[in-house]
Short mmCIF file of C-alpha atoms in Angstrom, two decimals:
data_model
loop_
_atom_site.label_atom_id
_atom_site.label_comp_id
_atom_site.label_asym_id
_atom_site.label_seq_id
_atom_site.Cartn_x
_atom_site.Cartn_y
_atom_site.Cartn_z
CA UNK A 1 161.02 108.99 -26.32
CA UNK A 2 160.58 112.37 -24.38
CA UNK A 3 159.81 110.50 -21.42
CA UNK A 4 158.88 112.78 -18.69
CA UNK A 5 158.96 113.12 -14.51
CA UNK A 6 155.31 111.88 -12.79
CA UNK A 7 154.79 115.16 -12.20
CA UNK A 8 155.16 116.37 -16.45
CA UNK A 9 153.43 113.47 -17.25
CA UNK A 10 150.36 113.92 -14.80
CA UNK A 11 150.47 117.29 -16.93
CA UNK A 12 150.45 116.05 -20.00
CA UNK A 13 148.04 113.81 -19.91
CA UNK A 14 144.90 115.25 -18.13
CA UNK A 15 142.52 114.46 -21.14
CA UNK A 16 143.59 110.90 -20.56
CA UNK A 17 143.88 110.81 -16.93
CA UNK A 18 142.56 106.85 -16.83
CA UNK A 19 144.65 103.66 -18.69
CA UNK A 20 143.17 102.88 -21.91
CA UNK A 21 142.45 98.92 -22.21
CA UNK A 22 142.45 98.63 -26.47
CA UNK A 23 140.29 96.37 -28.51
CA UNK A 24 142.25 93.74 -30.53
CA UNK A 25 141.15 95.45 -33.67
CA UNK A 26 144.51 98.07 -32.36
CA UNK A 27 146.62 95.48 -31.97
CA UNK A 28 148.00 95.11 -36.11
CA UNK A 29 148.31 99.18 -36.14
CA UNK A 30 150.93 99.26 -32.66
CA UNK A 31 152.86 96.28 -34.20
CA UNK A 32 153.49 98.65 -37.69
CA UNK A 33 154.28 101.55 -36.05
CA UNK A 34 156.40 99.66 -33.44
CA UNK A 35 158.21 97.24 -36.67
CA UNK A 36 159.18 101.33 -38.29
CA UNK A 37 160.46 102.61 -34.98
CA UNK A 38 162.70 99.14 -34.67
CA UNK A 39 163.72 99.85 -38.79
CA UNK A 40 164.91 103.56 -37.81
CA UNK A 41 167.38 102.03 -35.09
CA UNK A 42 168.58 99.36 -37.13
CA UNK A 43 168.87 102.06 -40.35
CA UNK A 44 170.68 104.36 -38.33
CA UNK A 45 173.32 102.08 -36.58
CA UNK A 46 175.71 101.81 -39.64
CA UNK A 47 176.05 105.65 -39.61
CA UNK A 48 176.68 105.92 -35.57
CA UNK A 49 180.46 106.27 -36.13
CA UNK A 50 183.27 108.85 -34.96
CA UNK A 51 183.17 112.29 -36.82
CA UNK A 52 179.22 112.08 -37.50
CA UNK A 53 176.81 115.05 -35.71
CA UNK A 54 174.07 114.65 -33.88
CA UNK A 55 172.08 116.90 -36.17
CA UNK A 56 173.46 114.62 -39.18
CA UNK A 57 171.79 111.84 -37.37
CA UNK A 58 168.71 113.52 -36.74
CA UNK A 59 168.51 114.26 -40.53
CA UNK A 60 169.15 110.41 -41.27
CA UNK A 61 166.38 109.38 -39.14
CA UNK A 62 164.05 112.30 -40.05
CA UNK A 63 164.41 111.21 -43.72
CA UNK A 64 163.92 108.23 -43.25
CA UNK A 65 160.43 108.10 -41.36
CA UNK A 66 159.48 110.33 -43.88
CA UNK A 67 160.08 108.12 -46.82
CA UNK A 68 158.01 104.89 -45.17
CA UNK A 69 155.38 107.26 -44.55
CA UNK A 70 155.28 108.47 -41.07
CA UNK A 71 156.32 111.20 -39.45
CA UNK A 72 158.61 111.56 -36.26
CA UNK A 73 156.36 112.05 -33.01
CA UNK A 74 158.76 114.60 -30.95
CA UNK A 75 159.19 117.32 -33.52
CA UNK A 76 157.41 120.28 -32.69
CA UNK A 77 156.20 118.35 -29.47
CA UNK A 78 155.75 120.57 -26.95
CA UNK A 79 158.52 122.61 -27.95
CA UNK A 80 160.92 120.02 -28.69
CA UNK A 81 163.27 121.17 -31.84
CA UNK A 82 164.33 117.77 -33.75
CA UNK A 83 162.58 114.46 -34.72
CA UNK A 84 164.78 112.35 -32.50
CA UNK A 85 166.61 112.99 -29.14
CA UNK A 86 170.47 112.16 -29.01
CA UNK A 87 171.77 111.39 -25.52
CA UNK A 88 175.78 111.27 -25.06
CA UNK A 89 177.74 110.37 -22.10
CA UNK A 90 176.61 112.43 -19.21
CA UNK A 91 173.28 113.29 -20.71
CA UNK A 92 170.47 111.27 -19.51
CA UNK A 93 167.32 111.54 -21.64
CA UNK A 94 166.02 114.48 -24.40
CA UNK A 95 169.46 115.18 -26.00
CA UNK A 96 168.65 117.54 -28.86
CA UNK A 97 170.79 116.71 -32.31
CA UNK A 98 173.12 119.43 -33.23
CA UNK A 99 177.20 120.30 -34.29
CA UNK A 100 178.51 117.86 -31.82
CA UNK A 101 180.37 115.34 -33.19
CA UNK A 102 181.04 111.84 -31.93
CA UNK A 103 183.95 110.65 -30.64
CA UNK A 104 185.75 107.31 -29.93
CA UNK A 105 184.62 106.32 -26.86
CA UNK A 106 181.71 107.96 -26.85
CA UNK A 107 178.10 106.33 -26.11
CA UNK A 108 174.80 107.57 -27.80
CA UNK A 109 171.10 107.14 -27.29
CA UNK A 110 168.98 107.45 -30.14
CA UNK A 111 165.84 107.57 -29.19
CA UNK A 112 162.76 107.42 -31.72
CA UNK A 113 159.01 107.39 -31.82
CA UNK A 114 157.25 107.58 -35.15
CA UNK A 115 153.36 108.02 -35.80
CA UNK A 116 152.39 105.69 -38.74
CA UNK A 117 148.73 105.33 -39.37
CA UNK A 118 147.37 107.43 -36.70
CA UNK A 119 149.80 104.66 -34.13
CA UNK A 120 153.23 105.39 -32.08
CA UNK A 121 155.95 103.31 -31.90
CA UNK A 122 158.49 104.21 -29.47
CA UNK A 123 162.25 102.65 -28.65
CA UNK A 124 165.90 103.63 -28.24
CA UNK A 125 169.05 101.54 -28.46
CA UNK A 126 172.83 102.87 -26.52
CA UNK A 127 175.46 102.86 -29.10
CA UNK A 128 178.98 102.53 -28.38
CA UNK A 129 181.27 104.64 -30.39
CA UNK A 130 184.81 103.35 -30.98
CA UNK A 131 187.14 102.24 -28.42
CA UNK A 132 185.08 102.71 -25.65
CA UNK A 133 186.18 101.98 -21.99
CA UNK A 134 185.07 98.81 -20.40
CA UNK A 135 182.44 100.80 -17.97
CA UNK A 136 181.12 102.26 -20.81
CA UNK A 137 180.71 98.84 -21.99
CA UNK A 138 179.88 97.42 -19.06
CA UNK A 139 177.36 99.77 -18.30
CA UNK A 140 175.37 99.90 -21.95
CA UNK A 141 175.28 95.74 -21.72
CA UNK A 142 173.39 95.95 -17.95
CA UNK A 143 171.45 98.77 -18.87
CA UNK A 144 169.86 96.73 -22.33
CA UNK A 145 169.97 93.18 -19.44
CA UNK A 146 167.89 95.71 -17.09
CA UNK A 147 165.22 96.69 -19.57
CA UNK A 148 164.55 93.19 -20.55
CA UNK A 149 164.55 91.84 -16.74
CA UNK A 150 161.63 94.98 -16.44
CA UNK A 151 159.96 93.40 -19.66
CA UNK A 152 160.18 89.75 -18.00
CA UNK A 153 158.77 90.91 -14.92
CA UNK A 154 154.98 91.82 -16.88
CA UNK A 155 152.69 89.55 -15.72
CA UNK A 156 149.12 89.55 -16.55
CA UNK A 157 147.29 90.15 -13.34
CA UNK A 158 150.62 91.50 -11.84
CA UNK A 159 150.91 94.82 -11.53
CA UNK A 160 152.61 97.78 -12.99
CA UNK A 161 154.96 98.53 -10.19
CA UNK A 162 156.31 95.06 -10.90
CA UNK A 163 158.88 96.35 -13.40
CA UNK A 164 160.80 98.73 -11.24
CA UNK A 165 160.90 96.09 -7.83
CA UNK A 166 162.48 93.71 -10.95
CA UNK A 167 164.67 95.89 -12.13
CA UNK A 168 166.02 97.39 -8.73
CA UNK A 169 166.66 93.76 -7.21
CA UNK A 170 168.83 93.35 -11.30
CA UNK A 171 170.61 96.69 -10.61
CA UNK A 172 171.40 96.69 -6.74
CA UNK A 173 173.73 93.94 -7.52
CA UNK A 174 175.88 96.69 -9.84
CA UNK A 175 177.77 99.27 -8.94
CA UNK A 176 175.01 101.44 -11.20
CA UNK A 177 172.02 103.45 -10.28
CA UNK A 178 168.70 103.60 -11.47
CA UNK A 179 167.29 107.11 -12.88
CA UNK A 180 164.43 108.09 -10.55
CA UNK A 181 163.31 111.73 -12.33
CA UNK A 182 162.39 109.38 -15.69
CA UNK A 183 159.68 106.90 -16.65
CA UNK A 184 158.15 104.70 -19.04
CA UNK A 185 154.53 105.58 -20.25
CA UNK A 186 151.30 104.59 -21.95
CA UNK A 187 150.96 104.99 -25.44
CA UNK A 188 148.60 104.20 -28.45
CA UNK A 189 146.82 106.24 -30.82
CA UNK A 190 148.53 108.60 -28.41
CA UNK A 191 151.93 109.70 -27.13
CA UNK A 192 152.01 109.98 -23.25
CA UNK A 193 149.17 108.37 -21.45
CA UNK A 194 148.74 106.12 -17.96
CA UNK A 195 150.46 104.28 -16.83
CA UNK A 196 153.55 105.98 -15.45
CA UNK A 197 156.22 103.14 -15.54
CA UNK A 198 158.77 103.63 -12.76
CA UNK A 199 162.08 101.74 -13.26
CA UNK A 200 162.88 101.35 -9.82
CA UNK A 201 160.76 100.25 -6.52
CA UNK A 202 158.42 102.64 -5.73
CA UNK A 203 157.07 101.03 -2.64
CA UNK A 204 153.64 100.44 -4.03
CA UNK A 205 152.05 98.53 -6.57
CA UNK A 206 150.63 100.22 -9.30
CA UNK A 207 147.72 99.81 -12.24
CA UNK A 208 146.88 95.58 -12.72
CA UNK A 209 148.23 94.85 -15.68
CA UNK A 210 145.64 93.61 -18.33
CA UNK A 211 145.18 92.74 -21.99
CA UNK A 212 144.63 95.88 -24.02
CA UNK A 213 147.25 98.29 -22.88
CA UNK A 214 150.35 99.65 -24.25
CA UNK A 215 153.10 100.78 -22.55
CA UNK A 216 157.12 101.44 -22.61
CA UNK A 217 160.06 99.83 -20.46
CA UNK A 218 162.75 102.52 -20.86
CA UNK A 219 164.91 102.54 -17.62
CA UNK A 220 168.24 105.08 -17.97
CA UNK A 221 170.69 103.71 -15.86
CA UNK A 222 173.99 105.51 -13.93
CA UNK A 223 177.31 104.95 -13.53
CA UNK A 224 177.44 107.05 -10.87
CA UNK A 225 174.71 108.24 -8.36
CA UNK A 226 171.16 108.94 -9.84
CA UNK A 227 170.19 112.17 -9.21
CA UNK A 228 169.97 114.42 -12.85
CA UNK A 229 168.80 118.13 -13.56
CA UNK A 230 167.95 119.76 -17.00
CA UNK A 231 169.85 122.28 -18.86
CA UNK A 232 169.05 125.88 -19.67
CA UNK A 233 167.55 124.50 -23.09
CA UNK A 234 164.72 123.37 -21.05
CA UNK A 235 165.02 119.52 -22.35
CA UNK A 236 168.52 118.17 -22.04
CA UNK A 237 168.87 116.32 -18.98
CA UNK A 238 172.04 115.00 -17.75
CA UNK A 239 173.73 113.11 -14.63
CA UNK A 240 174.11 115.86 -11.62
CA UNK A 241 178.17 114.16 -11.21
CA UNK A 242 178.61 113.85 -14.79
CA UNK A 243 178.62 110.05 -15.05
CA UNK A 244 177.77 108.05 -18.25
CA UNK A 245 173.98 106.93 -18.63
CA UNK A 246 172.64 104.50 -20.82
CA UNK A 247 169.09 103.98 -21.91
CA UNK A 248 167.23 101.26 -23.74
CA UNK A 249 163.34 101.12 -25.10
CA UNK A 250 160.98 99.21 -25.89
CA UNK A 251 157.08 99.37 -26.88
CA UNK A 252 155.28 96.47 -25.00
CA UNK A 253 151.52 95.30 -25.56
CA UNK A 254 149.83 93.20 -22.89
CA UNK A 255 147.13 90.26 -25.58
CA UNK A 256 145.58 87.73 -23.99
CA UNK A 257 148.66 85.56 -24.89
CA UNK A 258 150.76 87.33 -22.20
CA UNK A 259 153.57 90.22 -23.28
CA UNK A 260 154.57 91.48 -27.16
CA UNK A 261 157.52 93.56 -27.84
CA UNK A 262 156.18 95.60 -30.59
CA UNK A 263 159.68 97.13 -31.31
CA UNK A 264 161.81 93.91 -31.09
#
């Protein structure tokens, strides 16, 4: 959640300007944090109907953190207004919850990321409102197919530029585009850290990929072309021609036994 540009996240995270490689002793406190931020998706779900708000949703999931003991990672975080981001239709990422309400046909991305235990678990799901059109369809299905063909492509030894040449070769045979402005991201005992995950080929390789780190696959994918800007709120970022985008996240931690999905 509240994935940023390269630029925002070089920002962000100049106190932890290097990738941290974890002991296994973090291991048991990502997978908690990462099994809450799964049980806020699959809690919420049931309510993503026609007629709901955004800010009714936000409520739901703020509640519910709450009452297993964590507390939702974006409020208050650097400046951001709710404790989960609600993406419809156009909007690409950092959707803030408020009086819209869905509609059939509509699609939504909740995205989450609690702190439980001093650990972040991060992940969103697209959710398709009522009768939705089959590109709507369409494009929610390839965007959750891309994100997994990113989490197949982590290899230990490989590197991290891996995941976007995977998911570009997925997505080139689609009439989709691949968000360029957005990535994935370290994360820990910490929100934003290295490595910057781009979700399409960058040309280069990236960090190696070794035991120890933490990081999410989150690419937002384009019916149309994939160029976005932000709104006047400063956050809500949405499709430049005002096609649909769809988004899917998950936590990932590289053990000595290859790739976990923390938020599975």
């Amino acid at each position: 959640m509240l994935t940023f540009t390269y630029k925002q996240h070089i920002k962000l995270i100049t106190n932890l300007s290097e990738i941290v490689i974890f002991g296994t002793d973090a291991i048991q406190g990502m997978r908690n944090a990462g099994k809450l931020a799964k049980l806020v998706l699959d809690f919420i779900e049931p309510y993503v109907k026609e007629g709901i708000s955004t800010n009714e949703l936000n409520t739901l999931c703020h509640d519910f953190i709450l009452s297993n003991n964590a507390s939702p990672a974006p409020l208050n975080y650097n400046g951001f207004p709710k404790s989960v981001c609600t993406s419809v239709n156009d909007v690409v990422c950092h959707g803030i919850p408020g009086a819209y309400k869905l509609r059939s046909g509509d699609i939504i991305n909740i995205d989450v990321t609690v702190i439980l235990d001093g650990w972040y678990g991060d992940t969103s799901r697209t959710f398709l409102v009522g009768n939705c059109t089959h590109l709507a369809r369409d494009l929610v299905e390839i965007t959750k197919k891309a994100m997994y063909v990113g989490i197949d492509a982590v290899k230990i030894g490989g590197h991290i530029d891996d995941i976007g040449r995977a998911i570009q070769k997925y997505i080139s045979n689609t009439p989709y585009s691949i968000v360029r402005d957005y990535g994935g991201h370290g994360i820990g005992n910490f929100f934003h850290g290295e490595p910057f995950v781009a979700h399409y080929d960058t040309g280069s390789f990236g960090a190696e990929i070794k035991p120890g780190m933490f990081f999410t696959i989150e690419p937002m994918i384009n019916a149309g072309k994939h160029k976005c800007k932000v709104l006047k709120d400063g956050w809500t970022a949405v499709t430049v021609d005002k096609s649909l985008s769809a988004q899917f996240e998950h936590t990932i931690a590289i053990t000595e036994d290859g790739v976990e999905i923390l938020t599975a």
